[in-house]
Every structure is written in C-alpha cells, then in structure tokens.
Coordinates of C-alpha atoms and ligand atoms in Angstrom, one line a residue:
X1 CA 120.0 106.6 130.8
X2 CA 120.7 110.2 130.1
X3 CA 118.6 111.3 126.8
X4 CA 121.1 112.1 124.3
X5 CA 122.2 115.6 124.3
X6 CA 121.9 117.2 120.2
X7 CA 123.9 120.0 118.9
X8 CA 123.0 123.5 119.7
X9 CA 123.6 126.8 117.9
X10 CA 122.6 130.7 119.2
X11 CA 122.6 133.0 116.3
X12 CA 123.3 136.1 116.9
X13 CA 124.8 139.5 115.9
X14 CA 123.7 142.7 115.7
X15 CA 119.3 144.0 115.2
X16 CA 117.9 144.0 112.2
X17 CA 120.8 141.3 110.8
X18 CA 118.5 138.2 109.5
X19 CA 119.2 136.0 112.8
X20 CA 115.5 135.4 113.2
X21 CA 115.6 134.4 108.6
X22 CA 118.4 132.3 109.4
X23 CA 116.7 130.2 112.0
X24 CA 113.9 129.9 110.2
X25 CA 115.6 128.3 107.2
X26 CA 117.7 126.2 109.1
X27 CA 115.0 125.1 111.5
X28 CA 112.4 124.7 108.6
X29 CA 109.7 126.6 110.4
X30 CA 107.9 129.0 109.5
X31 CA 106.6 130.5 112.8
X32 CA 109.7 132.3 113.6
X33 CA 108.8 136.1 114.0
X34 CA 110.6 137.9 111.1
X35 CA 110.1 141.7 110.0
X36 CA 112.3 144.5 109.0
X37 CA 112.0 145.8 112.5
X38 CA 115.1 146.3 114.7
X39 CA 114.3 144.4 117.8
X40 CA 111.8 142.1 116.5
X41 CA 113.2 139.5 118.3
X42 CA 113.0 140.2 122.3
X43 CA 113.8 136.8 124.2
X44 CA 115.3 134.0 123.2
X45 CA 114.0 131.2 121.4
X46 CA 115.0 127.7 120.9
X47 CA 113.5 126.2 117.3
X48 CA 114.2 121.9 117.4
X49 CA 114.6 120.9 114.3
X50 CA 112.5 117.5 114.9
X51 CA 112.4 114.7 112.6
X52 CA 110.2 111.4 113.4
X53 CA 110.2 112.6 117.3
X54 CA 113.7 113.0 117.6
X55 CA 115.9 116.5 117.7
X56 CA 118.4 116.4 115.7
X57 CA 119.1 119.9 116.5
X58 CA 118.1 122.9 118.3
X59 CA 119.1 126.8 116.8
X60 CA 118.6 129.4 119.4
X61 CA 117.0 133.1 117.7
X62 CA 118.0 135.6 119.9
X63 CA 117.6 139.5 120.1
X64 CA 120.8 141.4 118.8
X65 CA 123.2 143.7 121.1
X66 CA 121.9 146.7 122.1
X67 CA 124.8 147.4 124.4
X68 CA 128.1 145.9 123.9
X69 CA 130.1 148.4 124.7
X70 CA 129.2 148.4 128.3
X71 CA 129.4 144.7 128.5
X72 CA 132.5 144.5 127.0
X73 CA 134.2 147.1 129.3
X74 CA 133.0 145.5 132.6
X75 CA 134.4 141.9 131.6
X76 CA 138.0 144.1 131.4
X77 CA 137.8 145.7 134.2
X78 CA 137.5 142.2 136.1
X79 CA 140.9 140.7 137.4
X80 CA 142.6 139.3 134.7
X81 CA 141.7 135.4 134.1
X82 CA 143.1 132.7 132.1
X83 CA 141.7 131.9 128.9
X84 CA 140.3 128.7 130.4
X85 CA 138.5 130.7 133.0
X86 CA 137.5 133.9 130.9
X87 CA 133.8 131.7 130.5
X88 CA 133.0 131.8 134.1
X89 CA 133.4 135.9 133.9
X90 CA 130.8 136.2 131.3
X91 CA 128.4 133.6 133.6
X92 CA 129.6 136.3 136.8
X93 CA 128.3 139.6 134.4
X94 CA 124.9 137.1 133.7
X95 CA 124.7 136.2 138.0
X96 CA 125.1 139.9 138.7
X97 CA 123.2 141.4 135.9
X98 CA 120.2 139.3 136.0
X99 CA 117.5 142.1 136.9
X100 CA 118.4 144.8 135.1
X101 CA 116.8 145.5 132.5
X102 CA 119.3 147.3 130.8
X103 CA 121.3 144.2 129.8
X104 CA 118.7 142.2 129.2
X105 CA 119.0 141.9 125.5
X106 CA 122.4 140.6 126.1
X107 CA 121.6 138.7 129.0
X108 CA 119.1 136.5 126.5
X109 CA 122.1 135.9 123.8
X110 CA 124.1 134.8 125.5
X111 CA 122.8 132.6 128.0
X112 CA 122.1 129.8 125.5
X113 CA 126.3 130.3 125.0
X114 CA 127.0 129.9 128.3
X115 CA 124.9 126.6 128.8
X116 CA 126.8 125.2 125.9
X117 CA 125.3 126.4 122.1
X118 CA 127.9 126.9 119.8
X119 CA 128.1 130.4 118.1
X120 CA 126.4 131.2 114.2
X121 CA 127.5 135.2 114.3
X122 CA 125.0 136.9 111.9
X123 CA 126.2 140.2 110.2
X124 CA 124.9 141.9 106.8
X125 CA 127.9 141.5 104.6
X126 CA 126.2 144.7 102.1
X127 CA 126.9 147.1 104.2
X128 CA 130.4 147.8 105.1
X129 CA 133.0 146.9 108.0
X130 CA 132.7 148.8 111.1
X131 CA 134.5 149.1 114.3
X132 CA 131.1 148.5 116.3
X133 CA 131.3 145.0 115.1
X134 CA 134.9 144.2 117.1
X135 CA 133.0 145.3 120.9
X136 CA 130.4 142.2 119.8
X137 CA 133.2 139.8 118.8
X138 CA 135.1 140.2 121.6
X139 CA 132.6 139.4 123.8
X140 CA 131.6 136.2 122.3
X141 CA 135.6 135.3 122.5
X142 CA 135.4 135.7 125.8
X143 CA 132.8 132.7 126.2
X144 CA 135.5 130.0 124.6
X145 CA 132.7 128.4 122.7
X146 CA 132.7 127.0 119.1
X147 CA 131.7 129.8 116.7
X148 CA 131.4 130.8 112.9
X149 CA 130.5 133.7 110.8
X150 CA 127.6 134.0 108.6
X151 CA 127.7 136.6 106.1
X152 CA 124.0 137.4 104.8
X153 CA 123.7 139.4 102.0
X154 CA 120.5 141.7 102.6
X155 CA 121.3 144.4 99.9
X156 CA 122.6 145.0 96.3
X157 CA 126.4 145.2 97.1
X158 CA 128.9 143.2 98.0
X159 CA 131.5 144.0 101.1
X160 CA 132.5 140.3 101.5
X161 CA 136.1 140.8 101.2
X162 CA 136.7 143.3 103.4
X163 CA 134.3 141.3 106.3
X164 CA 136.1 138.2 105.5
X165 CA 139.3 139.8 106.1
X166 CA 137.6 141.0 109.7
X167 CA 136.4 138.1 110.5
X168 CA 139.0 135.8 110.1
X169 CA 140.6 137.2 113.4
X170 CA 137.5 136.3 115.6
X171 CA 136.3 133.2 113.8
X172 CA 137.6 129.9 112.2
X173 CA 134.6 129.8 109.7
X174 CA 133.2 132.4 107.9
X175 CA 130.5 131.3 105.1
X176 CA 128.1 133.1 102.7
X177 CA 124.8 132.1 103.2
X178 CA 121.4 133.8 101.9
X179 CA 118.3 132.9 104.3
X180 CA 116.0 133.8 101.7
X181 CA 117.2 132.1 98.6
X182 CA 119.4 128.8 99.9
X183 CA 118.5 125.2 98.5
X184 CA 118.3 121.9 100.4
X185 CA 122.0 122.0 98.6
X186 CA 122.9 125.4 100.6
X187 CA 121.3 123.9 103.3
X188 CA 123.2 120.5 104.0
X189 CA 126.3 122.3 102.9
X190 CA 126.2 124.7 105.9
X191 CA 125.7 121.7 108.5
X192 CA 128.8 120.4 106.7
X193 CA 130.9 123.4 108.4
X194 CA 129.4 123.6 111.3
X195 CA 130.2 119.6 112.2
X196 CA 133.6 120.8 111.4
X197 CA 133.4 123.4 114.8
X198 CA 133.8 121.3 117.2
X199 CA 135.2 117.4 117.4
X200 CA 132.3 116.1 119.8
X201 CA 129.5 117.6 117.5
X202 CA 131.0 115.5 114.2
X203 CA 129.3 112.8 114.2
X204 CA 125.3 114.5 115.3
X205 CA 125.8 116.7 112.1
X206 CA 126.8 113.9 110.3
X207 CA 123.6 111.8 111.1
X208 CA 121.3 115.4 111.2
X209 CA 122.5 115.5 107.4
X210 CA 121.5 111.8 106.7
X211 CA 118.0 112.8 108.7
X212 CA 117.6 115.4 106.5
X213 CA 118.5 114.2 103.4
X214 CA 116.5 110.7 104.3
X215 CA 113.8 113.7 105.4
X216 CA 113.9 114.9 102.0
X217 CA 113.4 112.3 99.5
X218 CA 110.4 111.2 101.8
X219 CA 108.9 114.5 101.1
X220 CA 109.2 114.0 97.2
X221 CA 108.0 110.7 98.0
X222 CA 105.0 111.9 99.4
X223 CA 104.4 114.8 96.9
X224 CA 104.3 112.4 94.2
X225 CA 101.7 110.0 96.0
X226 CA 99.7 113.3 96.5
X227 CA 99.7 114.2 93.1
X228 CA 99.3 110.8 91.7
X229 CA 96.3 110.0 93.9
X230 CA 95.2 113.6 93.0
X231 CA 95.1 113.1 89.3
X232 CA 93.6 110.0 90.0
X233 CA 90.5 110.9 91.9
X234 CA 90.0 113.8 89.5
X235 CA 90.2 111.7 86.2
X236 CA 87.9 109.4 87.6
X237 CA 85.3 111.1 89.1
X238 CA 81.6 111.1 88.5
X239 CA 78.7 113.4 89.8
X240 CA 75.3 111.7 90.1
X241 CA 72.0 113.3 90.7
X242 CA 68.9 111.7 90.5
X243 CA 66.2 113.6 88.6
X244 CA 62.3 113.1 88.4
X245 CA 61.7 113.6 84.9
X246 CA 62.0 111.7 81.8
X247 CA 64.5 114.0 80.4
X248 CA 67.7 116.2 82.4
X249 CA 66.3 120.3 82.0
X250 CA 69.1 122.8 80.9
X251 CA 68.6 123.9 84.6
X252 CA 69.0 120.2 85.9
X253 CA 71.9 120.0 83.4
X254 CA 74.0 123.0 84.3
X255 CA 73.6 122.7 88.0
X256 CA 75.2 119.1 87.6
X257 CA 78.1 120.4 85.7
X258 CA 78.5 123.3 88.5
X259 CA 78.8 120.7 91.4
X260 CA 81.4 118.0 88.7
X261 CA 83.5 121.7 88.6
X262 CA 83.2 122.7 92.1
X263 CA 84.1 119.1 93.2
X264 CA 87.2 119.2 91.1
X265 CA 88.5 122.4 92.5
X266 CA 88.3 121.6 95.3
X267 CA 90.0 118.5 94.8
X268 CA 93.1 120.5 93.9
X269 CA 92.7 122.9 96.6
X270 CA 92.9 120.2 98.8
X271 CA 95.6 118.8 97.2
X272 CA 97.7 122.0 97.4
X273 CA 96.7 121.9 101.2
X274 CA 98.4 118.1 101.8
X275 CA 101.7 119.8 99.4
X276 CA 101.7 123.1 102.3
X277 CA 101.8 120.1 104.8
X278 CA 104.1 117.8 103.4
X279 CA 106.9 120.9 102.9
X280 CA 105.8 122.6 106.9
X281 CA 104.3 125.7 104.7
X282 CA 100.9 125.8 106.2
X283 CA 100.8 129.2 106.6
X284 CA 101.7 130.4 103.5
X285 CA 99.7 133.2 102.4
X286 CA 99.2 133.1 98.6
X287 CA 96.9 134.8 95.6
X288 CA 95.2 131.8 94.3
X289 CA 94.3 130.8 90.3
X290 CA 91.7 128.4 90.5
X291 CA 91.2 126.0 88.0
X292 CA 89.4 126.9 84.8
X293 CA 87.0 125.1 82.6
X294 CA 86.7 126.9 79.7
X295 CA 88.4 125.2 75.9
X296 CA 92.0 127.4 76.0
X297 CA 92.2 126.6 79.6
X298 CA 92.7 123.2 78.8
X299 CA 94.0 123.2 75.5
X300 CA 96.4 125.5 75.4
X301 CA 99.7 125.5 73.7
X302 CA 101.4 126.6 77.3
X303 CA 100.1 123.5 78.8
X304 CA 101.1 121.3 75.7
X305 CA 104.8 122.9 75.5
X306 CA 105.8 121.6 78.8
X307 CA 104.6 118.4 78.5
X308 CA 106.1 117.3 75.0
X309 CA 103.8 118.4 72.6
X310 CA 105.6 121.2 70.8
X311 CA 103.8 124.0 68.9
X312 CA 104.6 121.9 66.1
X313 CA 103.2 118.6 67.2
X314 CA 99.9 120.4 68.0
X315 CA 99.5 122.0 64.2
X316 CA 100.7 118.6 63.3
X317 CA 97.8 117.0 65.1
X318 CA 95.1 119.5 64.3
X319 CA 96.3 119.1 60.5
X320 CA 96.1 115.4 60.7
X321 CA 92.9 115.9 61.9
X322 CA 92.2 117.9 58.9
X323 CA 91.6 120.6 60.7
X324 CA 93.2 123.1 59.3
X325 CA 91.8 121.8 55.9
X326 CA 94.6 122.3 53.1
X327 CA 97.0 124.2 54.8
X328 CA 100.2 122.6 54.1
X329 CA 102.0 121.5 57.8
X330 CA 105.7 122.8 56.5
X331 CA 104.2 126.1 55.7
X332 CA 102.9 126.6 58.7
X333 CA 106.0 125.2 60.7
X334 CA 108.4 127.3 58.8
X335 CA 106.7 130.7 59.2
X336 CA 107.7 133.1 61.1
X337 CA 106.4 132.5 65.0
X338 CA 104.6 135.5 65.3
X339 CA 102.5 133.7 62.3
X340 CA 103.0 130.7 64.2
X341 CA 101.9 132.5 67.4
X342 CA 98.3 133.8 65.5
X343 CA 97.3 130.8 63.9
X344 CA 97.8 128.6 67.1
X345 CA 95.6 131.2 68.4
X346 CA 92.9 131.5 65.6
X347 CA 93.6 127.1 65.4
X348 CA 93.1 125.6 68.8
X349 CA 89.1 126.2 69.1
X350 CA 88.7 124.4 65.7
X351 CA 91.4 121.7 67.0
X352 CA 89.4 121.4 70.0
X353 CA 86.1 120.7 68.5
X354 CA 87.6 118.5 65.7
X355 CA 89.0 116.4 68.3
X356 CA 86.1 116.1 70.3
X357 CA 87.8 118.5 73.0
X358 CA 84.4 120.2 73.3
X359 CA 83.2 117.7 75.4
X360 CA 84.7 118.0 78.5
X361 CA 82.5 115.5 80.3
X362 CA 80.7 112.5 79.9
X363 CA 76.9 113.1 80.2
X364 CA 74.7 110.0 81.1
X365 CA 71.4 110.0 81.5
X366 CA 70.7 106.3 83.0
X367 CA 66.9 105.1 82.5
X368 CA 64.9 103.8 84.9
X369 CA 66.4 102.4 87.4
X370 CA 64.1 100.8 90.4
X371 CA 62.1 104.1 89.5
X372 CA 65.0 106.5 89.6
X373 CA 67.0 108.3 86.9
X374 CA 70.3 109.6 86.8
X375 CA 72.4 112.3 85.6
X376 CA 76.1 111.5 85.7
X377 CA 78.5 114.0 84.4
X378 CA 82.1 112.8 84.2
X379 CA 85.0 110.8 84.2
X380 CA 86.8 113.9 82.2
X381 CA 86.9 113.4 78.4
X382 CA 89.3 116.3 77.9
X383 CA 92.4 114.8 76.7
X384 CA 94.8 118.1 78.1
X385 CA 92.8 117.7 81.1
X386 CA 95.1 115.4 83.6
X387 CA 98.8 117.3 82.0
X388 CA 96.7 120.5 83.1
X389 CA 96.2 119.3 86.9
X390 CA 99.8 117.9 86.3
X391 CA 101.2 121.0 85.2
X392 CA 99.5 122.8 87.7
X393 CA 100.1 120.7 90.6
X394 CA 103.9 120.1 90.0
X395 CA 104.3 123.7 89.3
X396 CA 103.1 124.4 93.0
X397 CA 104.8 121.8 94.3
X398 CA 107.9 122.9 93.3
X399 CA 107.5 126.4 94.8
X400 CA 106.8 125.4 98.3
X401 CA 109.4 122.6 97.8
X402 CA 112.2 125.6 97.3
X403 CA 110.7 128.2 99.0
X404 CA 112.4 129.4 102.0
X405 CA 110.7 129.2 105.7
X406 CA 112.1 132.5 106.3
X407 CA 109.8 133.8 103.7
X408 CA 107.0 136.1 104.7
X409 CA 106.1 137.7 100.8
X410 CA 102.5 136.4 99.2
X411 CA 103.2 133.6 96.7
X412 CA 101.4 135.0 93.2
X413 CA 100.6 132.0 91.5
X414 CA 101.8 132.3 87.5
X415 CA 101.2 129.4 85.8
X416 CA 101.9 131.2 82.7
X417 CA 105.9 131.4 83.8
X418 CA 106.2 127.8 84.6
X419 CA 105.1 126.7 81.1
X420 CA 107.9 127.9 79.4
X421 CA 110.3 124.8 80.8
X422 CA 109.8 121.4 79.2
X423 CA 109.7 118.8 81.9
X424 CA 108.5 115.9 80.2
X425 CA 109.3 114.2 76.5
X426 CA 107.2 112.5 74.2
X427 CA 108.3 108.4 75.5
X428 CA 107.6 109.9 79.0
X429 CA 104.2 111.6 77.4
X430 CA 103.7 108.0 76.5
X431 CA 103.9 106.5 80.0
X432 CA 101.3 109.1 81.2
X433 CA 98.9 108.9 78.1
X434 CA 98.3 105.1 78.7
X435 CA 97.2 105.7 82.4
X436 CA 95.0 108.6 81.4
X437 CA 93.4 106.1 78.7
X438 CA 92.6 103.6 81.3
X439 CA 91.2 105.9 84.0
X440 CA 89.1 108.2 81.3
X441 CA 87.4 104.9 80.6
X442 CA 87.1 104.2 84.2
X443 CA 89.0 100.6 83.4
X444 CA 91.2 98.8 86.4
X445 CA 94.7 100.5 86.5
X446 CA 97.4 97.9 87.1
X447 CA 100.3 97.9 89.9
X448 CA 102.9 98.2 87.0
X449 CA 101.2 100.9 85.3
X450 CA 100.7 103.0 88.2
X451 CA 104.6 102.6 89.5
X452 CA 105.6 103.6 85.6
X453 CA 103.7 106.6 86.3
X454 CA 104.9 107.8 89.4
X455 CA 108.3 107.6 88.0
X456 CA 107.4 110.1 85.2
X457 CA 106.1 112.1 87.9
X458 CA 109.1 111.5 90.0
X459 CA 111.5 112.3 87.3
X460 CA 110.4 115.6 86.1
X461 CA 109.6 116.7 90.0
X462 CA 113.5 116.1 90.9
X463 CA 114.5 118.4 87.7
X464 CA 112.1 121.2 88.6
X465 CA 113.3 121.3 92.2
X466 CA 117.0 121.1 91.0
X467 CA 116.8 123.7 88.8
Ligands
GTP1 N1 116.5 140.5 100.7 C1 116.8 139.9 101.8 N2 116.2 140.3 102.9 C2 116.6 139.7 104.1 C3 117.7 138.8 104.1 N3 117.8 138.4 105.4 C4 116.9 139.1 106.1 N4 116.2 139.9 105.3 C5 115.2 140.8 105.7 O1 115.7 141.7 106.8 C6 114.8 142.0 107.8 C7 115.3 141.6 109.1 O2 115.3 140.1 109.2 P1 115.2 139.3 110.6 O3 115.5 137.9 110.2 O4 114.0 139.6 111.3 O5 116.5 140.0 111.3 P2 116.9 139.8 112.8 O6 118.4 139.9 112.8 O7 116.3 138.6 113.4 O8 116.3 141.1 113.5 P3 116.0 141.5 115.0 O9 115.3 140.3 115.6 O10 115.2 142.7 114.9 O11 117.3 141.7 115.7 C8 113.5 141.2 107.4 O12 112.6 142.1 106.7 C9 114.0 140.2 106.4 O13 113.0 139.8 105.5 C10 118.3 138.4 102.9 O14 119.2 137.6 102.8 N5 117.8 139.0 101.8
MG2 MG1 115.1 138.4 115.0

C-alpha cells in the first residue's frame, strides 16, 4: 500500500518577510533559522509536523524572490498556454534553469509548488502596498496551485486594508496571523482556512486539528504530572549524613542544610528541563532565578496573593496568632495600603517566627544506630513552601506553554509579575493544604487525594494558559 500522502504548504514571499517565523510556529520547532537578515533562508526546507510517528503535515520554509521580474517575463514570452497547462511552463523555466545560479532562489520556492504544496504567501502587512508584490503573485498564479495570503504584522502600523484590497485579486484567503504572538487558538484557527483551500485536503486538516488539539491536552496532562510529582519529591525529601560524633558541629550542620538546598534546586531545575521537553522548547535560552531560602522568599505576601491568601487573610492570621499583639485587625485592614504595604513588610518576619516559619526543615539527629548516627534535615516545614514551588513552577509552565517556537529573545524570568494574578481560591487552597499536611508529615498519600490535587493544579494551569 502506498503510505498516505499529508498536506503540504511552501511559504513564501518576499526576504526578510517572517516565512521562516511562520514555519516555525506552525511546525512547532524551534530549530528553524530565524534572524532579521534578508536571505537567512537559502534552500528549502521541509519542517513535518510529527505527532506519535505520524506527519500530519509538512510546511516547506523557503528563501524569498530575489528576481521575479525576470522570471515572470520569460514565462510571457513562452507561447501562450491554457490555464490548465500554464503549470508545466513554470516546471519548463525549473528544467531549463536548473544550473544557474542566478535563479536559484526561485528555483528552491517553488519547486515544493510544483510537486504539489499548496501556497501560504508571506508579506509584511506594516509596510505598505507596492507594485513589486504583483511580479511575485503572478508567478505563483501561473502554477494553478491552492494558495492563501498571510498578512504578518512586523511593525507599529497597520496597512491591512489596503493589502487586503490587493490581495483579494491573487488569492481566495487572506488572513492576519502574528508568528510571534498566536495561541494554540490562533493556531488551530489558521488550519481551519487552509482545509478550506482545497476539497482533497478537508479531511487531513480536519484530523491534523483533532491531532493537535488531542496533542495538546496531553501536554497539560503531562505538565501537571511533572509538577505534581515535582512538589511531591521536594515536600518529601530528606538528606541523611552520617556523622561520628555524639553531637552534629555547626560545620556538620550547615553543610547538611547546603546539600537539602542544592538537592532542591535542582529538583526544580530539572523539573523546568522535563516542562522545555514536554512543550519542544529545549533550546530556550533563558536568565534563570533560582530558588531562594531565605524567610521573605517563602513567606511573602506575592506568593500568598496568588494563591488565596489575601493581604488581609495574612494580617488576619499573624493577628490571630497574636502577632501583632493589640493591633486591632479592622484598623489595619482599613488603612490606607501604602500603610498596609509597610506593616506587611515590618509584619511578615514576626508572622514567620510566631508561626514557626523559622524553621524551614526538620533537624534529626538519630542516636545510635548499629554504631552510626544520623543527621537528617528535611521533609520541609515551611508552610508557603509547596504554593512557592507551585507558584514558581506553573508560572514557567505557562510561559513555554504560550511562547512561540519562532521565538529567538532570552526568556527573563519575573516571578514578581506573575504574582499579581490570583489563580487559586481559598476551597481550592483547601484541596492543596491537606496534601501538603500529609506529605510534610511524610504520611501515605491516598489515590483520591492525589487526583483532587491534580485537578487544582489542572484548573488554574488551563486559566493561566487561556489568559
Ligand atoms: N515583531 C515581530 N517581528 C517579526 C514578526 N515576524 C518576523 N519577525 C522578525 O522579522 C525578522 C525576519 O523574520 P524571518 O522569519 O527570518 O523572515 P524570512 O521571511 O524567513 O526571511 P528570509 O529567510 O531572510 O527571507 C526576524 O528578526 C523576526 O524575528 C512579527 O510578527 N513581529
Ligand atoms: Mg527565512
């Protein structure tokens, strides 16, 4: 049997247009060359889209015309041809013009054409119309194949009418489309037109947009395993050294406490890694904000905001505590919030240490043991602890998750911008707190418990990705 053929697509247009971004989007790889270089791309490409070993479609990136003109006038000065035959001209011009170098940009665009990819014409809809543009048009007419218009907005204005207006004489679809910026949303809704191009392709776009989509939950899917099993590892883990003498030195001590915090970094680093995997970002190149161990760090009022502890719930809780010993709550909740903002501040250390926040870790000191002692530091006391790995990891998470493969810029991690959004509320806070409980105490986490979880998890990561 013949292995089913996919839908195929050559973008092209002019240099320097965002082909090479829009293939990179659509193809969801981030290997294709991009640079603001006219001529970056010199030969054609073709970029599967591959999902569980299957293509479910193939975009071809493809340098831009250098020399339409020319072309353009030699396929008129051939004997006139029927429309049905103008295709085999543009093959003759390929046959004849195969080793010269002059044509080979063309040559390379639209060869893919000629064996049958339909047509995605790239142009930068912020500058205006030009004449130029018609020579390029033409000659893709003259290859009868399926084609569309892409208009990419690269700069600040907006000549989108006027292109359209251009446009509409050469192609049947024209559609905005920003490499740099579109959504899974922006994403499936460009297949969507192109399965209208062409009657045979219909049904492949149809089941590439099911792939996809199918493609995309299983990524959430496995995000949230990550992070669970993440949050998991880190609440529960213990570092163990043996020591010799009857008491842990302050030496002995500290170095324990260095490995527990090295060993939880690079937990999350390694998390992070399986996230890059999971959304095809591996090469990412980012500034990175490790993990800190100091009192704000993890009690902070960011941290708390997002996940349902209000500035007011914290006071509250640090009064409770008595604290913040006769302060009355409503005074402090009705002051202004730069007042609000300073005693939060001048509060949190004294919340901390009424609260037992101080200490961060377990330390054991087991006696002797068939002749050995131990030092075990950990499982993590720190109640903010686990919603700071959460609020870290979902944060970075939902940057790769709607970043753009056809990005190239270093991603500057700033935690302090994603706690501003509230993604979970206090029942939900609930749900979290009784699985922290259990693994802080090191107890047996039940199936139930866990899949309550991961729906917490689930349900914030979906809003954070939507919005
Ligand atoms: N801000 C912004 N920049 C874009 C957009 N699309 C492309 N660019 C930038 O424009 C430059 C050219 O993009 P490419 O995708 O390499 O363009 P190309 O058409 O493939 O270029 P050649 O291969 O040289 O013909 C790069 O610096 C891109 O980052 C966009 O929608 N917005
Ligand atoms: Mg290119």
């Amino acid at each position: 049997m013949q292995p089913k053929l996919y839908p195929k697509f050559a973008v092209v247009g002019h240099p320097n247009k965002g082909k090479s971004s829009i293939v990179s989007s659509l193809a969801l790889d981030d290997s294709v060359q991009i640079a603001n270089t006219p001529g970056t791309t010199q030969v054609k490409r073709g970029f599967p889209l591959v999902v569980d070993g299957k293509t479910i479609y193939e975009l071809f990136d493809t340098p831009g015309f250098q020399r339409a003109r020319r072309i353009l006038a030699w396929l008129q000065s051939q004997e006139p041809v029927t429309a049905d035959k103008r295709a085999d001209l543009v093959k003759s011009f390929i046959t004849q013009h195969r080793d010269d170098p002059r044509f080979h940009d063309e040559i390379e665009l639209l060869e893919p054409i000629i064996e049958g990819a339909g047509i995605i014409y790239v142009v930068d809809a912020s500058k205006p119309y030009g004449a130029e543009y018609e020579t390029e048009m033409e000659i893709l007419r003259y290859t009868g194949q399926p084609s569309m218009a892409i208009l990419n907005l690269i700069g600040d204005e907006d000549y989108r009418e006027q292109w359209k207006r251009a446009l509409g004489h050469y192609f049947r679809l024209v559609r905005t489309f920003n490499p740099m910026t579109a959504t899974f949303q922006d994403h499936i809704a460009l297949l969507e037109s192109m399965a209208q191009l062409k009657e045979e392709w219909t049904e492949d776009i149809k089941t590439a947009i099911q792939v996809l989509t199918n493609l995309h939950q299983q990524k959430i899917d496995q995000t949230i395993d990550a992070i669970v099993t993440h949050i998991q590892k880190s609440l529960t883990y213990q570092e163990i050294q043996t020591i010799a003498t009857d008491k842990a030195t302050k030496v002995e001590e500290s170095r324990a406490i260095n490995r527990y915090q090295t060993h939880l970094i690079q937990q999350e680093k390694e998390v992070e890694k399986e996230i890059e995997t999971i959304w095809n970002h591996r090469s990412i190149d980012k500034v990175e904000n490790l993990l800190a161990f100091d009192n704000v760090g993890l009690f902070s009022k960011e941290s708390a905001s997002i996940f349902g502890l209000s500035q007011k719930e914290l006071i509250v809780t640090g009064a409770s505590a008595g604290a913040l010993g006769g302060l009355g709550i409503d005074a402090l909740a009705g002051g202004s919030s730069l007042l609000l903002g300073s005693l939060i501040g001048g509060v949190v250390g004294g919340v901390g240490a009424m609260l037992g926040f101080d200490n961060l870790y377990h330390i054991k000191l087991l006696g002797q043991q068939f002749g050995r002692r131990e030092l075990t530091i950990g499982p993590m006391q720190n109640l903010n602890f686990p919603y700071v790995l959460l609020g870290r990891a979902l944060y970075y998470a939902s940057l790769l998750a709607k970043r753009s493969h056809a990005l190239r810029n270093t991603l500057h991690l700033e935690h302090e911008t994603f706690y501003t959004q509230q993604i979970i509320d206090s029942e939900m806070r609930k749900e979290l707190e009784k699985l922290h409980t259990k693994l802080r105490k090191g107890e047996e986490v039940s199936e139930e418990m866990s899949e309550a979880y991961r729906q917490v998890i689930m349900k914030s990561f979906q809003a954070l990705i939507c919005s």
